[in-house]
PDB file of C-alpha atoms in Angstrom:
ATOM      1  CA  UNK A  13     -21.815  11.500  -0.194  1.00 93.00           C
ATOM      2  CA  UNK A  14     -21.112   9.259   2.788  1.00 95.00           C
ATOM      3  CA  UNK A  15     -17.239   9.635   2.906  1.00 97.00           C
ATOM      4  CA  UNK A  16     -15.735  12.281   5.045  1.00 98.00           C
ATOM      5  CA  UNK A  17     -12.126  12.566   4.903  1.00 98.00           C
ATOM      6  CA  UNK A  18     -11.050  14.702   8.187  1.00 98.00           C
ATOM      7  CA  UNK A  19      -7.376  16.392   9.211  1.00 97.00           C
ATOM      8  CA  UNK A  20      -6.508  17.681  12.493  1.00 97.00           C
ATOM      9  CA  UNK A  21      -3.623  20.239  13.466  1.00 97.00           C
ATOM     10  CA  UNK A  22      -2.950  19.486  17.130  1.00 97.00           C
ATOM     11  CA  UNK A  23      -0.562  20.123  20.145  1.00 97.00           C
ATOM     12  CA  UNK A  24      -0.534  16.446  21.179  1.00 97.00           C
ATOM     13  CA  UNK A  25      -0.231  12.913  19.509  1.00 95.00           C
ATOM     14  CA  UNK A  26      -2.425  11.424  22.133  1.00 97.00           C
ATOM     15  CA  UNK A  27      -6.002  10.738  22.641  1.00 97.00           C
ATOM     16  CA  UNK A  28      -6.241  13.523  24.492  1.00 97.00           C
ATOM     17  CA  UNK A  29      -3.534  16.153  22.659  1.00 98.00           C
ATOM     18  CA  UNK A  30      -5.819  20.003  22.341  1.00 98.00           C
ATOM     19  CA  UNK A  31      -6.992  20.104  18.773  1.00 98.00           C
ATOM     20  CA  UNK A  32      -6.227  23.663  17.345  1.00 97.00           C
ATOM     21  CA  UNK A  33      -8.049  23.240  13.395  1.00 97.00           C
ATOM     22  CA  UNK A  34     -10.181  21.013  11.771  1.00 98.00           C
ATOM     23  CA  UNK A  35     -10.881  20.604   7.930  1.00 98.00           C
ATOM     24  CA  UNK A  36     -13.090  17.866   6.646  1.00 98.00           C
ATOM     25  CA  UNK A  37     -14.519  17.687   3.291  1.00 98.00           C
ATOM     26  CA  UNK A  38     -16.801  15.006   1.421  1.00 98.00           C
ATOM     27  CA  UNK A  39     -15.711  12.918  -1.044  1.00 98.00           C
ATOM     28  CA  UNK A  40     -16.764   9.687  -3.275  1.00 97.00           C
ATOM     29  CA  UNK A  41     -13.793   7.303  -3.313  1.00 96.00           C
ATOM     30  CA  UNK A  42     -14.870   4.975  -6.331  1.00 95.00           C
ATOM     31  CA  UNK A  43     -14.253   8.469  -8.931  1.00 95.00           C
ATOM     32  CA  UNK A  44     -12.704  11.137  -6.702  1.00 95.00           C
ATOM     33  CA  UNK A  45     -15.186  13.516  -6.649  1.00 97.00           C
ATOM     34  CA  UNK A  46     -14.756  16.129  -3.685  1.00 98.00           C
ATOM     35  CA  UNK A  47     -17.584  17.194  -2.181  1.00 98.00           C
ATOM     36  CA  UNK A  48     -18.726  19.854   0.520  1.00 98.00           C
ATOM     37  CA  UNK A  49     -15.498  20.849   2.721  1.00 98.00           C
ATOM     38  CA  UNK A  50     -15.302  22.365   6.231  1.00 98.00           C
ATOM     39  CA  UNK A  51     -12.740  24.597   8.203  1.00 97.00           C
ATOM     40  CA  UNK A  52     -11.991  25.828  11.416  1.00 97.00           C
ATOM     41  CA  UNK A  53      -9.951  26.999  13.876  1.00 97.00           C
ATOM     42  CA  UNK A  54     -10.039  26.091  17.747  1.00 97.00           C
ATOM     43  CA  UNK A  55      -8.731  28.774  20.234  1.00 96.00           C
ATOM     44  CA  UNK A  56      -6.071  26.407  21.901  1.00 96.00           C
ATOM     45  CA  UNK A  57      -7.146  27.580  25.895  1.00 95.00           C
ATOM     46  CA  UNK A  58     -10.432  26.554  24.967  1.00 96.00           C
ATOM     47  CA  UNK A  59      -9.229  23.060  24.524  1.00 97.00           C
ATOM     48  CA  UNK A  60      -6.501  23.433  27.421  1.00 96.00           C
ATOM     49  CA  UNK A  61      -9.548  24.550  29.770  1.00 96.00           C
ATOM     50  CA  UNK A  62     -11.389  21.214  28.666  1.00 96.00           C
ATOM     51  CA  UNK A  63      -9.056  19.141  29.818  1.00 97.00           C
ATOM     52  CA  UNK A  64      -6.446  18.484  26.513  1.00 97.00           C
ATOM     53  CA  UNK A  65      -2.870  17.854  27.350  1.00 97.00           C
ATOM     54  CA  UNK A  66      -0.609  19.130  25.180  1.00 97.00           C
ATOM     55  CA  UNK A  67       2.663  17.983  24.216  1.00 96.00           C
ATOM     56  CA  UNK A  68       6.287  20.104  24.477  1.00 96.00           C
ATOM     57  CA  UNK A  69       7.653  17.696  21.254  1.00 96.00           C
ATOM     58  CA  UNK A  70       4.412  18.962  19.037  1.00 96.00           C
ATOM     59  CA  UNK A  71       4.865  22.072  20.383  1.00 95.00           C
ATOM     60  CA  UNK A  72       8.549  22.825  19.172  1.00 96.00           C
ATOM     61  CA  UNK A  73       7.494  21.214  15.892  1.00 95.00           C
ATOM     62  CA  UNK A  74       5.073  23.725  14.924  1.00 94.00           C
ATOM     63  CA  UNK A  75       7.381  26.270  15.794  1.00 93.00           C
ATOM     64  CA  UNK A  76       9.411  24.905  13.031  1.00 93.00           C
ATOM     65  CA  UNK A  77       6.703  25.402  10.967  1.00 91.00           C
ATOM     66  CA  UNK A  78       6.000  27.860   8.046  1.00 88.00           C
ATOM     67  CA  UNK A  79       4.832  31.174   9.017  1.00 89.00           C
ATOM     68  CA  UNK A  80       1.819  30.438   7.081  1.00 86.00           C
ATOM     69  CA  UNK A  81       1.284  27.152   9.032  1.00 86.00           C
ATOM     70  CA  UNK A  82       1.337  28.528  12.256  1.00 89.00           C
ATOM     71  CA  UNK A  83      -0.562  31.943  11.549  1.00 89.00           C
ATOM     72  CA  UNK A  84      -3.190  29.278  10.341  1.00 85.00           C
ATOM     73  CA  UNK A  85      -3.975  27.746  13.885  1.00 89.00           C
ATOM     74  CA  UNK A  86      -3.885  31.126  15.916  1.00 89.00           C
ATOM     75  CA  UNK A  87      -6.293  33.104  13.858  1.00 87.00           C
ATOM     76  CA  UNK A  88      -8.492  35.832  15.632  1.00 89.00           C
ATOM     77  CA  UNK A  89     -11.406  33.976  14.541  1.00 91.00           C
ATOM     78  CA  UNK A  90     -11.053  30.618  16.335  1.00 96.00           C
ATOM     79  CA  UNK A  91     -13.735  29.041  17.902  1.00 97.00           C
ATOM     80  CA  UNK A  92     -14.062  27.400  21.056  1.00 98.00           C
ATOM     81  CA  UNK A  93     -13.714  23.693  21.046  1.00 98.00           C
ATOM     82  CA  UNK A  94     -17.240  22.876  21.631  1.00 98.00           C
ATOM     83  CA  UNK A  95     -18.274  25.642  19.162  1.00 98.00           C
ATOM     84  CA  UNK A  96     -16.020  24.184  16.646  1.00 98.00           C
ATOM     85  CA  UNK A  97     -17.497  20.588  17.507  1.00 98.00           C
ATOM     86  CA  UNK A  98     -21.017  21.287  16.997  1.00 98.00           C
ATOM     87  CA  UNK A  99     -20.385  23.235  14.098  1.00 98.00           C
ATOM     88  CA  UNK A 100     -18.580  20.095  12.810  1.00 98.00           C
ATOM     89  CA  UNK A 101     -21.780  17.483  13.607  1.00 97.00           C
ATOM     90  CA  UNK A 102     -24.196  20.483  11.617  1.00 97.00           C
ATOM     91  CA  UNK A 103     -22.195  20.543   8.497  1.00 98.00           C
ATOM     92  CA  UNK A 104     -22.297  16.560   8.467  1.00 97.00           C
ATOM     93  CA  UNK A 105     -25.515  16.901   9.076  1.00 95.00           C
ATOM     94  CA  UNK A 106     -27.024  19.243   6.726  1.00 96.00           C
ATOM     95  CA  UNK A 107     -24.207  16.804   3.867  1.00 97.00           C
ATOM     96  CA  UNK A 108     -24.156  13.862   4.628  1.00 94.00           C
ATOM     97  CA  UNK A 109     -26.605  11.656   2.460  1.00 84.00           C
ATOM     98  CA  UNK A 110     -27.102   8.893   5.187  1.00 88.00           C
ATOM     99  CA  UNK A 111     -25.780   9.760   8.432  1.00 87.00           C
ATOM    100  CA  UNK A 112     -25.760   5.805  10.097  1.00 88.00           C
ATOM    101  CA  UNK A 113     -23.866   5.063   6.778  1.00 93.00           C
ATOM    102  CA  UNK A 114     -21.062   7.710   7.301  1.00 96.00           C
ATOM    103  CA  UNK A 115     -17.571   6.600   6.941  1.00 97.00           C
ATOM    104  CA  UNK A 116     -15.093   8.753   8.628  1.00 97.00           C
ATOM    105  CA  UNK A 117     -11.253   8.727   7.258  1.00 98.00           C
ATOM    106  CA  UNK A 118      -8.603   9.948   9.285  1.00 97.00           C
ATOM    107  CA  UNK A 119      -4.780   9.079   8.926  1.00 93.00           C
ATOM    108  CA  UNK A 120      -3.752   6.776  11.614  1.00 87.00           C
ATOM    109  CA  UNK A 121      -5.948   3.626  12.927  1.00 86.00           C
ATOM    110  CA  UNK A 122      -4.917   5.780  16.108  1.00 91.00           C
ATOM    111  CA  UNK A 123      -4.878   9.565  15.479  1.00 96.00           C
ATOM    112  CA  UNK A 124      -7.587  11.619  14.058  1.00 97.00           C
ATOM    113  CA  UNK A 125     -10.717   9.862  14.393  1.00 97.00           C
ATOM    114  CA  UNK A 126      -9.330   9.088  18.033  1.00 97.00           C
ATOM    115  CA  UNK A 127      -8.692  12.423  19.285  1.00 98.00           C
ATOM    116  CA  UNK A 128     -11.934  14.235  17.821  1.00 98.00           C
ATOM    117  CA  UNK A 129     -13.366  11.325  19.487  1.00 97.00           C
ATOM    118  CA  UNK A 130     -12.190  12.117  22.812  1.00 98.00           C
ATOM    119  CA  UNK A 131     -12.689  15.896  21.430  1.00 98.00           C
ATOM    120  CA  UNK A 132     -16.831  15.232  21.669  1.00 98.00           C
ATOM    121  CA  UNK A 133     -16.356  13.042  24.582  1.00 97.00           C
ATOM    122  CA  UNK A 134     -14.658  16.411  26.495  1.00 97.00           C
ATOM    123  CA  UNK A 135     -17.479  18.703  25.150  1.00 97.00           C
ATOM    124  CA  UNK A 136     -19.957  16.422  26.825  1.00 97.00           C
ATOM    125  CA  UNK A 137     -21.196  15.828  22.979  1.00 97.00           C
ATOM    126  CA  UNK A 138     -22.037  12.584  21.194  1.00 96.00           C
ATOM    127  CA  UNK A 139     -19.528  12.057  18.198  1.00 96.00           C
ATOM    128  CA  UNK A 140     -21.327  12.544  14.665  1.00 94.00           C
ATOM    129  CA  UNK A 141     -20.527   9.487  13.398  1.00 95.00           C
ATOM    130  CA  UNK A 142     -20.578   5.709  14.971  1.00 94.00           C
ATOM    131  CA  UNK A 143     -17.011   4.236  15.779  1.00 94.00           C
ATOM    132  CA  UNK A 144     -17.082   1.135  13.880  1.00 95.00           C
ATOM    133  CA  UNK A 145     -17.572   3.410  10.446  1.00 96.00           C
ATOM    134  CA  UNK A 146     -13.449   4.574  11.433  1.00 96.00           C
ATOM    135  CA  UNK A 147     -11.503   3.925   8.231  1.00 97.00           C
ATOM    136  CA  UNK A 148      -7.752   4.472   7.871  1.00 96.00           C
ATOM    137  CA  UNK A 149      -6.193   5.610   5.379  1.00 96.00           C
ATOM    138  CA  UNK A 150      -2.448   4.899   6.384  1.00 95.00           C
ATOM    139  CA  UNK A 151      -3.652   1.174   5.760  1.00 94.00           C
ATOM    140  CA  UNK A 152      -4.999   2.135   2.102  1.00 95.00           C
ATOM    141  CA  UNK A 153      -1.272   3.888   1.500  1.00 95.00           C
ATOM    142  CA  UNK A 154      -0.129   0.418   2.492  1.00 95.00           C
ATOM    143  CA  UNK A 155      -2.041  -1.401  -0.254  1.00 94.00           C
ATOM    144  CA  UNK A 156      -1.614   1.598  -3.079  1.00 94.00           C
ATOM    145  CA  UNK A 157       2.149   1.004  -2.422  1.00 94.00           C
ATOM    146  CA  UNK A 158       1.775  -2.863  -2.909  1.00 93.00           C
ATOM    147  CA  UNK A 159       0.068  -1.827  -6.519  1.00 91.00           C
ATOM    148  CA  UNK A 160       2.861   1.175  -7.378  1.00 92.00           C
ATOM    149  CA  UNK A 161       1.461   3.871  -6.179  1.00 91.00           C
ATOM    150  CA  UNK A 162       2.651   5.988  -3.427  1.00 91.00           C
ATOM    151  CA  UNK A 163       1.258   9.145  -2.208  1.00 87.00           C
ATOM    152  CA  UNK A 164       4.324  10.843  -1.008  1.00 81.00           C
ATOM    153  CA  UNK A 165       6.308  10.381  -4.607  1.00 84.00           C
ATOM    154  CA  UNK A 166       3.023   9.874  -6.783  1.00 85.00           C
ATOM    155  CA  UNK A 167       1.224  12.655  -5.704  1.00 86.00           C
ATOM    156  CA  UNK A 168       1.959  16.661  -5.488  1.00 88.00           C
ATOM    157  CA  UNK A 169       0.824  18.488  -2.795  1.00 90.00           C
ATOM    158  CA  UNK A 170      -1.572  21.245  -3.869  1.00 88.00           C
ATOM    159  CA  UNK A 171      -2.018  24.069  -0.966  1.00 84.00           C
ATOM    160  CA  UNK A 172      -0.240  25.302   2.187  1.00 83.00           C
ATOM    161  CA  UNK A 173       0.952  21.722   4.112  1.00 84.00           C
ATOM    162  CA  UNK A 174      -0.336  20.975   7.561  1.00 87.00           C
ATOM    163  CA  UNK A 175      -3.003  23.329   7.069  1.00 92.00           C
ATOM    164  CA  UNK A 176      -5.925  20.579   8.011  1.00 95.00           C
ATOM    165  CA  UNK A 177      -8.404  21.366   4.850  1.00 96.00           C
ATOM    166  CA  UNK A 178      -5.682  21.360   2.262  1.00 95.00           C
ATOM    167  CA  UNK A 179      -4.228  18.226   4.160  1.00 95.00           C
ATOM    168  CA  UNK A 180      -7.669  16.735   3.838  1.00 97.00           C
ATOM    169  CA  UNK A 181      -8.183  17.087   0.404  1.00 97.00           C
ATOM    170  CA  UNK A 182      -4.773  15.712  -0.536  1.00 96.00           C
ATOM    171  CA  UNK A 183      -5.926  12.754   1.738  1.00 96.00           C
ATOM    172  CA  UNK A 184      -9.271  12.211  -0.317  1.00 97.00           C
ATOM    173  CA  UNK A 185      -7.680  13.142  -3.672  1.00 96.00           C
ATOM    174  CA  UNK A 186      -4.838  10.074  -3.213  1.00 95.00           C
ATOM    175  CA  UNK A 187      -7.129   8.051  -0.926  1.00 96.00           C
ATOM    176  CA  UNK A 188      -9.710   7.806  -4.604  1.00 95.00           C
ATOM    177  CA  UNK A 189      -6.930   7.259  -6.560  1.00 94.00           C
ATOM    178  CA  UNK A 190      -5.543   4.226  -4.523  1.00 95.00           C
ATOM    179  CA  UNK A 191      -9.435   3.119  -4.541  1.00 95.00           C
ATOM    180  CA  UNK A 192      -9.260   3.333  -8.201  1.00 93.00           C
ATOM    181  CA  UNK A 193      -6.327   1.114  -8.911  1.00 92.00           C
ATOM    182  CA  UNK A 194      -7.224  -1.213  -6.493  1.00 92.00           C
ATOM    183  CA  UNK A 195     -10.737  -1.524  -7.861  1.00 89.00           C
ATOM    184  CA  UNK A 196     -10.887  -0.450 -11.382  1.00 80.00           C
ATOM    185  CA  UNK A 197     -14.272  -1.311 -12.148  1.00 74.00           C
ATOM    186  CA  UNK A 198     -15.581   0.936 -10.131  1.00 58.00           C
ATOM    187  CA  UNK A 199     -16.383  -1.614  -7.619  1.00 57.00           C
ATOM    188  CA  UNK A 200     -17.078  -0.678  -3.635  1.00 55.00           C
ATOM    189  CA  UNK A 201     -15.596  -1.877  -0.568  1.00 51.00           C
ATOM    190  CA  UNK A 202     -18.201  -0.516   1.264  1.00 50.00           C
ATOM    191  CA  UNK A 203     -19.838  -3.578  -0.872  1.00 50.00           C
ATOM    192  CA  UNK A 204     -16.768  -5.776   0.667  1.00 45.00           C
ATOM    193  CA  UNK A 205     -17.736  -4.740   4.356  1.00 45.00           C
TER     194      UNK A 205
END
């Protein structure tokens, strides 16, 4: 598989906002087949001690939050960012079929990809992907609407919301079924590009 879908829970809507979980997990747009998935939690002074910026706005929005939701990004078992970063390049590493070839989704041309970006770039680490392999998937909502199909009243939410792996693999799961209306012959953009 050489589509990662990624979510971040974060204090910040910036580049540089502290990232306090991760959740990734593989998937194969064309038939919607979810693949290997990855979780973790980031101890929020970690991130404040590399330099994030938080914001007071995201801040009093989680604290409107579920109980669930928030219990979910202060675990006891966070990691430090640049733990939780390197464990994020191994697990693309030891699943990802072609690594040059991986295509990173993240919702918002200027929000997920971006701040795990600038996430590496703080850790002194090399992102595990290359930039130009950034896909959107706000943009493919765009289209899926144009053909009748929209997430947010086509789609139920399966798990606890703004946890990032459940948010993930809602992304991938409507994100393959957009694909699949848009090309029903099981054709590939990656083809197109």
């Amino acid at each position: 598989m050489n589509d990662l879908m990624i979510d971040l829970e974060t204090m910040g809507n910036k580049p540089n906002a502290p990232i306090v979980a991760i959740g990734a997990v593989f998937f194969v747009p064309e038939t919607g087949v979810l693949g290997p998935q990855f979780y973790t939690t980031i101890n929020l002074a970690s991130d404040l001690a590399a330099c994030a910026v938080p914001d007071g706005d995201t801040i009093n929005w989680w604290l409107r939050q579920s109980s669930e939701a928030r219990a979910a990004i202060t675990s006891d078992e966070a990691k430090p960012i640049t733990e939780a970063i390197d464990s994020l390049t191994h697990f693309v590493s030891r699943n990802c079929e072609q690594p040059n070839y991986l295509k990173v989704w993240g919702n918002g041309a200027a929000f997920d990809n971006v701040i795990l970006r600038e996430a590496y770039a703080r850790c002194g680490r090399a992102p595990c992907w290359q930039w130009f392999n950034d896909l959107d998937v706000r943009t493919l909502v765009r289209l899926g609407r144009r053909v009748d199909f929209d997430p947010k009243r086509d789609f139920p939410f399966e798990g606890e919301r703004h946890n990032a792996l459940a948010d993930a693999i809602h992304q991938a799961r409507y994100v393959s079924a957009i694909w699949q209306r848009l090309l029903p012959d099981g054709d590939s953009l990656h083809e197109l590009a």
